[in-house]
Amino acid sequence: MNNILVTGGCGFIGSNFIRYLLSSSDSIGFTGKIVNIDRLTYAGNPENLNGIEKNFSGRYCFVKADICDPQIVNKIFKKYKIDTVCHFAAESHVDRSIVKPDAFVKTNIIGTFNLLEAARLYRDSQVLFHHVSTDEVYGSLGTDGYFTENSPYRPSSPYSASKAGSDHLVGAYSKTYGIPVTISNCSNNYGPYQFPEKLIPLMILNALEGKPLPVYGDGKNVRDWLYVKDHCKAVWEIMKRGKRGQTYNVGGRCEMQNIDVVKTICDLLDTMVPMPGSLPRKNLISFVKDRPGHDQRYAVDFSKIEKDLGWTPDESFETGIKKTIKWYIDNKGWTDRVKSGEYMSWIDKQYNL
Ligand code: NAD
Ligand code: DAU
């Protein structure tokens, strides 16, 4: 793994992954270079990687590119002699996929197809291809049971259906063309640099400003939360030592109802930054109309990665959520710019758009 192409590296998990790989190089034995391609959609923010180019000069470069453009993708493989792909780029937000599914089909399916084609046509199909996917492809659970790597695919939203399609393409390219692929299906991530449309950062920022906290339906839907750095470690272990052609589930062993996540955030913020008059932030909770097709419960059996690769999450929800809230408080400049859209004009200036 000398020349790794990271797609979607300016997004939430991709930027945490690039930071992890470069800043932990010595301890994890990574000596190669990273090429980050990202189209810089509303969710892609180069500010997430501030300082990286300077601090790791010669080992990191950014190319603004769309994975839906096959010519650019092929050119990048050749120019940078890519031997490994770690594919994060995607449209990632379920609610957006319900309102406007077309970009999801395009980026998540056609974009993945273009990358696979480039990998097939380059280096005798021996480019290592890691595909970052989601537990949402398995659909919804009732009160019992866990998703295993053998669970049937039953996606509910246009987002999860498009990710399921991309997983199948990756599997097919492994079987048909012998491309050495690995796939990870991970549960809900949280942590620094997450765009504030997702539950946890949205609740933190609204609660800090005293705004309503919209909880869908009865708030009893369950998600399994994983701190983003733990996910990054899992992806790296799979790329390094995962069996080619295999899928690994990744989870946090941290199932919570949404309402409990929101109440935990309120309580922690009340202690860290009390509201005027010490009013409890739980008063801000507002139950709103449910998400159509809302999956009831996700829970991941990740014993395979634990047993085969020795990976297990380091953070509990208790430790991870405290770090996350602190990060959002300490990085008010980042959150203000993201919310104001100011970083979009900053991007225009940076890249002469
Ligand atoms: P994100 O929305 O924060 O970032 C996505 C990135 O992809 C952005 O930088 C965006 O600009 C880029 N991108 C989008 N379309 C592109 C295109 N056509 N060409 C090039 N770049 C493009 O997403 P995230 O939360 O960091 O998720 C990353 C990956 O992990 C996704 O594949 C997602 O399905 C998967 N995943 C996410 C979670 C989670 O909880 N966030 C959990 C499991 C799996
Ligand atoms: O499970 C992995 C998936 O987790 C990833 O593949 C997706 O990319 C990622 O977005 C996430 O999907 P979810 O739909 O689970 O995440 P989201 O943060 O949008 O919502 C988490 C839960 O909170 C879900 O049950 C819906 C609910 N919710 C969400 C928002 C934004 C609310 O109740 N209120 C809200 O305002």
XYZ file of C-alpha atoms and ligand atoms in Angstrom:
433
model
C 0.000 0.000 0.000
C 2.326 2.701 -1.306
C -0.077 4.960 -3.167
C -3.523 4.994 -1.635
C -6.416 6.692 -3.374
C -8.874 7.898 -0.738
C -12.210 9.006 -2.197
C -14.389 11.467 -0.292
C -11.484 12.412 1.962
C -12.918 15.876 2.704
C -16.040 14.398 4.296
C -16.563 13.367 7.903
C -15.108 9.838 8.042
C -12.708 10.281 5.109
C -10.984 13.275 6.740
C -10.709 11.464 10.081
C -9.228 8.475 8.213
C -6.584 10.586 6.435
C -5.650 12.293 9.707
C -5.408 8.910 11.440
C -3.257 7.305 8.747
C -0.786 10.180 8.482
C -0.547 11.115 12.148
C -0.211 7.485 13.326
C 2.089 6.424 10.465
C 4.874 5.137 12.726
C 2.708 3.139 15.087
C 0.551 1.577 12.354
C 3.369 1.026 9.861
C 2.045 3.197 7.042
C 4.847 4.733 4.988
C 2.987 5.431 1.734
C 1.322 8.423 0.105
C -2.325 9.454 -0.025
C -4.164 11.001 -2.954
C -7.529 12.382 -1.834
C -10.177 12.890 -4.523
C -13.332 14.686 -3.575
C -15.955 16.606 -5.552
C -16.505 18.947 -2.594
C -20.264 18.644 -2.356
C -22.041 20.464 0.493
C -20.598 17.743 2.780
C -17.001 17.983 1.586
C -14.963 20.571 3.424
C -11.208 20.962 2.800
C -11.002 22.741 6.157
C -11.433 19.275 7.725
C -7.850 18.607 6.600
C -6.283 21.945 7.535
C -2.554 21.574 8.139
C -2.274 18.110 6.594
C -0.642 19.151 3.321
C 1.926 21.270 5.193
C 2.647 18.804 7.993
C 2.914 15.775 5.706
C 4.476 17.410 2.697
C 5.137 14.924 -0.124
C 2.830 12.329 1.388
C -0.562 13.920 0.768
C -2.207 15.575 -2.172
C -5.736 16.691 -2.951
C -7.442 16.559 -6.339
C -10.882 18.074 -6.748
C -12.602 15.458 -8.881
C -15.933 13.712 -9.358
C -15.899 9.909 -9.184
C -18.771 9.955 -11.696
C -16.302 11.144 -14.367
C -14.563 7.998 -15.691
C -11.893 9.893 -17.642
C -10.647 11.793 -14.612
C -10.765 8.669 -12.461
C -8.686 6.669 -14.988
C -6.212 9.539 -15.338
C -5.727 9.711 -11.567
C -4.995 5.974 -11.302
C -2.237 6.298 -13.911
C -0.790 9.627 -12.834
C -0.439 8.655 -9.173
C 0.334 4.947 -9.755
C -2.506 3.929 -7.457
C -2.101 0.465 -5.889
C -4.832 0.747 -3.224
C -8.266 2.380 -3.032
C -10.167 3.264 0.118
C -13.594 4.329 -1.102
C -15.578 6.648 1.196
C -17.103 9.070 -1.350
C -20.877 8.915 -1.270
C -24.047 10.830 -0.753
C -24.547 9.784 2.859
C -27.675 11.345 4.388
C -30.873 9.255 4.464
C -33.274 12.231 4.694
C -31.741 13.852 1.609
C -32.069 10.558 -0.296
C -35.805 10.552 0.426
C -36.237 14.061 -0.984
C -33.808 13.827 -3.914
C -32.576 10.299 -4.664
C -30.925 10.932 -8.053
C -27.531 12.078 -6.714
C -27.435 8.933 -4.541
C -27.903 6.609 -7.480
C -25.337 8.548 -9.485
C -22.517 8.897 -6.958
C -23.035 5.739 -4.928
C -23.625 3.353 -7.822
C -22.148 4.902 -10.984
C -19.258 6.471 -9.050
C -18.373 3.140 -7.458
C -18.660 1.441 -10.842
C -16.192 3.943 -12.378
C -13.664 3.287 -9.633
C -14.032 -0.483 -10.049
C -13.579 -0.169 -13.799
C -10.405 1.872 -13.312
C -9.156 -0.755 -10.847
C -9.975 -3.536 -13.331
C -8.140 -1.885 -16.203
C -5.065 -0.984 -14.195
C -2.234 -3.156 -12.736
C -3.719 -6.416 -14.107
C -6.754 -5.948 -11.862
C -4.582 -6.200 -8.751
C -5.412 -2.860 -7.134
C -6.539 -3.503 -3.539
C -10.048 -2.041 -3.278
C -11.604 -1.342 0.117
C -15.258 -0.301 -0.014
C -16.696 1.552 2.989
C -20.332 0.629 3.407
C -23.103 0.645 5.962
C -25.153 -1.643 8.184
C -28.254 -0.011 6.663
C -28.017 -2.391 3.679
C -29.387 -5.133 5.960
C -32.626 -3.219 6.624
C -34.292 -3.107 10.004
C -34.278 -5.342 13.081
C -37.036 -5.888 15.619
C -36.240 -5.958 19.319
C -33.948 -9.028 19.018
C -31.061 -10.189 16.915
C -28.032 -8.725 15.174
C -26.866 -8.154 11.607
C -24.159 -10.638 10.656
C -22.113 -10.703 7.458
C -24.581 -13.316 6.189
C -27.760 -11.318 6.847
C -29.844 -10.799 3.703
C -29.809 -7.366 2.071
C -33.110 -5.522 2.689
C -32.437 -1.804 2.203
C -35.268 0.584 3.091
C -34.206 4.022 1.812
C -32.856 5.214 -1.534
C -29.563 5.810 0.324
C -29.262 2.273 1.653
C -30.482 0.789 -1.650
C -27.750 2.696 -3.499
C -25.130 1.499 -0.995
C -26.453 -2.066 -1.375
C -26.075 -1.729 -5.154
C -22.494 -0.554 -4.747
C -21.700 -3.453 -2.369
C -22.998 -5.919 -4.965
C -20.884 -4.337 -7.704
C -17.783 -4.592 -5.523
C -18.543 -8.264 -4.775
C -19.163 -8.967 -8.464
C -15.851 -7.382 -9.521
C -14.072 -9.584 -7.005
C -15.720 -12.781 -8.246
C -15.665 -11.980 -11.960
C -12.364 -10.166 -12.418
C -10.407 -11.310 -9.376
C -9.940 -7.786 -7.985
C -8.736 -8.086 -4.371
C -11.589 -6.350 -2.571
C -12.693 -5.946 1.029
C -15.955 -4.425 2.266
C -16.824 -3.002 5.683
C -20.450 -2.527 6.786
C -20.403 -0.143 9.704
C -22.935 1.256 12.147
C -23.601 4.949 12.965
C -20.454 7.034 13.413
C -20.070 10.202 15.482
C -17.142 12.452 16.356
C -15.249 15.526 15.095
C -15.951 17.072 11.662
C -19.399 15.495 11.190
C -21.697 17.682 9.100
C -24.483 19.025 11.329
C -27.338 17.394 9.441
C -26.770 14.067 11.245
C -28.446 13.414 14.608
C -25.561 13.962 17.046
C -23.934 17.148 15.688
C -27.361 18.639 14.907
C -28.504 18.087 18.482
C -25.264 19.455 19.958
C -25.360 22.646 17.890
C -29.103 23.254 18.321
C -28.864 22.602 22.047
C -25.939 25.035 22.360
C -28.048 27.719 20.678
C -31.211 26.925 22.618
C -33.033 25.833 19.442
C -35.636 22.999 19.240
C -34.295 19.439 19.136
C -36.386 17.565 16.518
C -36.808 13.891 17.419
C -38.490 11.771 14.726
C -41.569 9.734 15.676
C -41.540 8.462 19.248
C -37.721 8.619 19.535
C -37.513 4.903 20.240
C -35.581 3.914 17.108
C -32.287 2.298 18.024
C -28.850 2.875 16.503
C -25.467 1.350 17.414
C -22.999 4.232 17.889
C -19.303 4.043 17.021
C -16.697 6.749 17.604
C -15.252 7.696 14.223
C -11.601 7.015 15.130
C -12.533 3.445 16.027
C -14.095 3.064 12.582
C -10.918 4.422 10.959
C -8.817 1.886 12.882
C -11.132 -0.918 11.742
C -10.902 0.132 8.090
C -7.116 0.204 8.265
C -6.945 -3.261 9.893
C -9.221 -4.673 7.188
C -7.137 -3.095 4.420
C -3.952 -4.462 5.958
C -4.969 -7.916 7.051
C -8.551 -8.565 5.950
C -9.135 -11.595 3.783
C -9.576 -10.519 0.169
C -13.111 -11.006 -1.154
C -14.608 -10.754 2.337
C -17.002 -8.508 4.195
C -16.508 -7.326 7.795
C -19.209 -5.840 9.990
C -18.057 -3.001 12.244
C -20.043 -1.736 15.239
C -19.754 -0.019 18.583
C -21.609 -2.442 20.881
C -23.463 0.648 21.936
C -27.148 0.426 21.168
C -29.242 3.405 22.219
C -32.687 4.782 21.557
C -32.512 8.170 19.823
C -34.328 9.857 22.684
C -31.669 8.654 25.141
C -28.888 9.944 22.887
C -30.564 13.360 22.793
C -31.183 13.424 26.563
C -27.544 12.465 27.234
C -26.355 15.362 25.055
C -28.725 17.751 26.874
C -27.516 16.649 30.320
C -23.823 16.884 29.407
C -24.262 20.333 27.866
C -26.199 21.536 30.916
C -23.124 20.705 33.004
C -20.507 21.967 30.547
C -22.259 25.153 29.298
C -25.336 25.895 31.455
C -28.211 27.737 29.755
C -29.205 31.186 31.059
C -31.176 30.643 34.248
C -29.881 27.042 34.255
C -32.949 25.915 32.279
C -32.690 22.213 31.383
C -32.074 21.636 27.663
C -34.392 18.614 27.691
C -37.185 21.227 27.482
C -36.016 21.860 23.913
C -36.915 18.321 22.761
C -39.684 18.367 20.185
C -41.234 15.190 18.737
C -41.773 15.685 15.007
C -43.217 13.726 12.069
C -41.433 10.413 11.522
C -38.993 9.714 8.665
C -40.763 7.691 5.916
C -39.557 4.058 5.943
C -37.697 4.731 9.193
C -35.691 1.615 10.170
C -36.579 0.647 13.738
C -33.335 -0.837 14.997
C -29.760 -1.459 13.845
C -27.437 -3.714 15.830
C -24.247 -5.205 14.494
C -22.609 -8.520 15.304
C -18.936 -7.721 14.695
C -17.430 -10.847 16.200
C -15.743 -11.679 12.859
C -13.450 -8.626 12.856
C -12.834 -9.089 16.594
C -11.865 -12.742 16.181
C -10.012 -12.569 12.859
C -8.295 -9.175 13.081
C -8.266 -8.409 16.800
C -10.112 -5.096 16.320
C -12.474 -3.876 19.003
C -13.764 -0.339 19.712
C -11.706 1.679 22.218
C -14.348 4.278 23.077
C -17.583 3.734 24.969
C -20.484 6.089 24.206
C -19.804 7.796 27.520
C -16.204 8.682 26.631
C -16.840 9.277 22.917
C -19.770 11.635 23.343
C -17.879 13.772 25.881
C -14.945 14.130 23.452
C -17.358 14.934 20.629
C -19.275 17.611 22.523
C -16.001 19.195 23.651
C -14.765 19.229 20.049
C -17.876 21.079 18.832
C -17.584 23.604 21.676
C -13.864 24.145 21.018
C -14.297 24.458 17.246
C -16.942 27.151 17.051
C -15.164 28.717 14.055
C -15.588 25.482 12.082
C -19.234 25.048 13.021
C -20.100 28.700 12.324
C -18.464 28.531 8.888
C -20.141 25.219 8.017
C -23.523 26.487 9.103
C -23.174 29.827 7.308
C -22.079 28.268 4.044
C -19.073 30.613 4.235
C -16.751 27.706 3.611
C -18.321 27.276 0.188
C -17.009 30.669 -0.898
C -13.681 29.816 0.753
C -13.570 26.718 -1.467
C -14.306 28.850 -4.526
C -11.309 31.035 -3.694
C -9.005 28.083 -2.913
C -9.738 26.287 -6.140
C -10.464 29.256 -8.405
C -13.983 28.066 -9.136
P -19.970 12.622 4.207
O -21.259 12.967 3.533
O -19.536 13.373 5.402
O -18.775 12.746 3.142
C -18.885 12.283 1.820
C -17.741 12.879 1.008
O -17.827 12.381 -0.334
C -17.785 14.410 0.919
O -16.503 14.937 1.138
C -18.247 14.669 -0.501
O -17.781 15.888 -1.036
C -17.661 13.469 -1.243
N -18.387 13.165 -2.478
C -19.728 13.058 -2.635
N -20.015 12.813 -3.927
C -18.836 12.738 -4.595
C -18.482 12.492 -5.950
N -19.401 12.290 -6.899
N -17.169 12.471 -6.275
C -16.209 12.698 -5.336
N -16.492 12.950 -4.044
C -17.792 12.971 -3.678
O -20.049 11.063 4.483
P -19.447 10.216 5.707
O -20.418 10.224 6.802
O -18.041 10.623 5.936
O -19.488 8.749 5.070
C -18.372 8.245 4.316
C -18.696 6.850 3.836
O -18.958 6.006 4.952
C -19.939 6.756 2.941
O -19.682 5.838 1.926
C -21.021 6.241 3.873
O -21.984 5.498 3.159
C -20.209 5.361 4.800
N -20.756 5.193 6.170
C -21.076 6.282 6.918
C -21.524 6.110 8.228
C -21.873 7.283 9.112
O -22.399 7.071 10.212
N -21.598 8.518 8.712
C -21.651 4.814 8.750
C -21.342 3.716 7.940
C -20.866 3.931 6.643
O -26.056 3.072 10.189
C -25.098 3.733 9.425
C -25.689 4.981 8.805
O -25.847 5.921 9.861
C -24.842 5.567 7.684
O -24.772 4.652 6.618
C -25.419 6.890 7.181
O -24.545 7.472 6.231
C -25.548 7.840 8.369
O -26.156 9.036 7.954
C -26.369 7.182 9.493
O -27.776 7.039 9.078
P -28.971 7.347 10.084
O -30.162 7.665 9.282
O -29.081 6.292 11.116
O -28.341 8.673 10.796
P -29.015 10.070 11.199
O -27.997 10.800 12.001
O -29.639 10.762 10.043
O -30.200 9.611 12.172
C -29.947 8.826 13.330
C -31.300 8.518 13.968
O -31.844 9.729 14.500
C -32.337 7.997 12.989
O -33.139 7.035 13.656
C -33.177 9.210 12.636
C -33.111 10.050 13.908
N -33.127 11.522 13.728
C -32.265 12.088 12.849
C -32.227 13.450 12.664
C -31.284 14.088 11.681
C -33.991 12.304 14.496
O -34.768 11.779 15.314
N -33.943 13.654 14.339
C -33.129 14.279 13.442
O -33.163 15.529 13.320
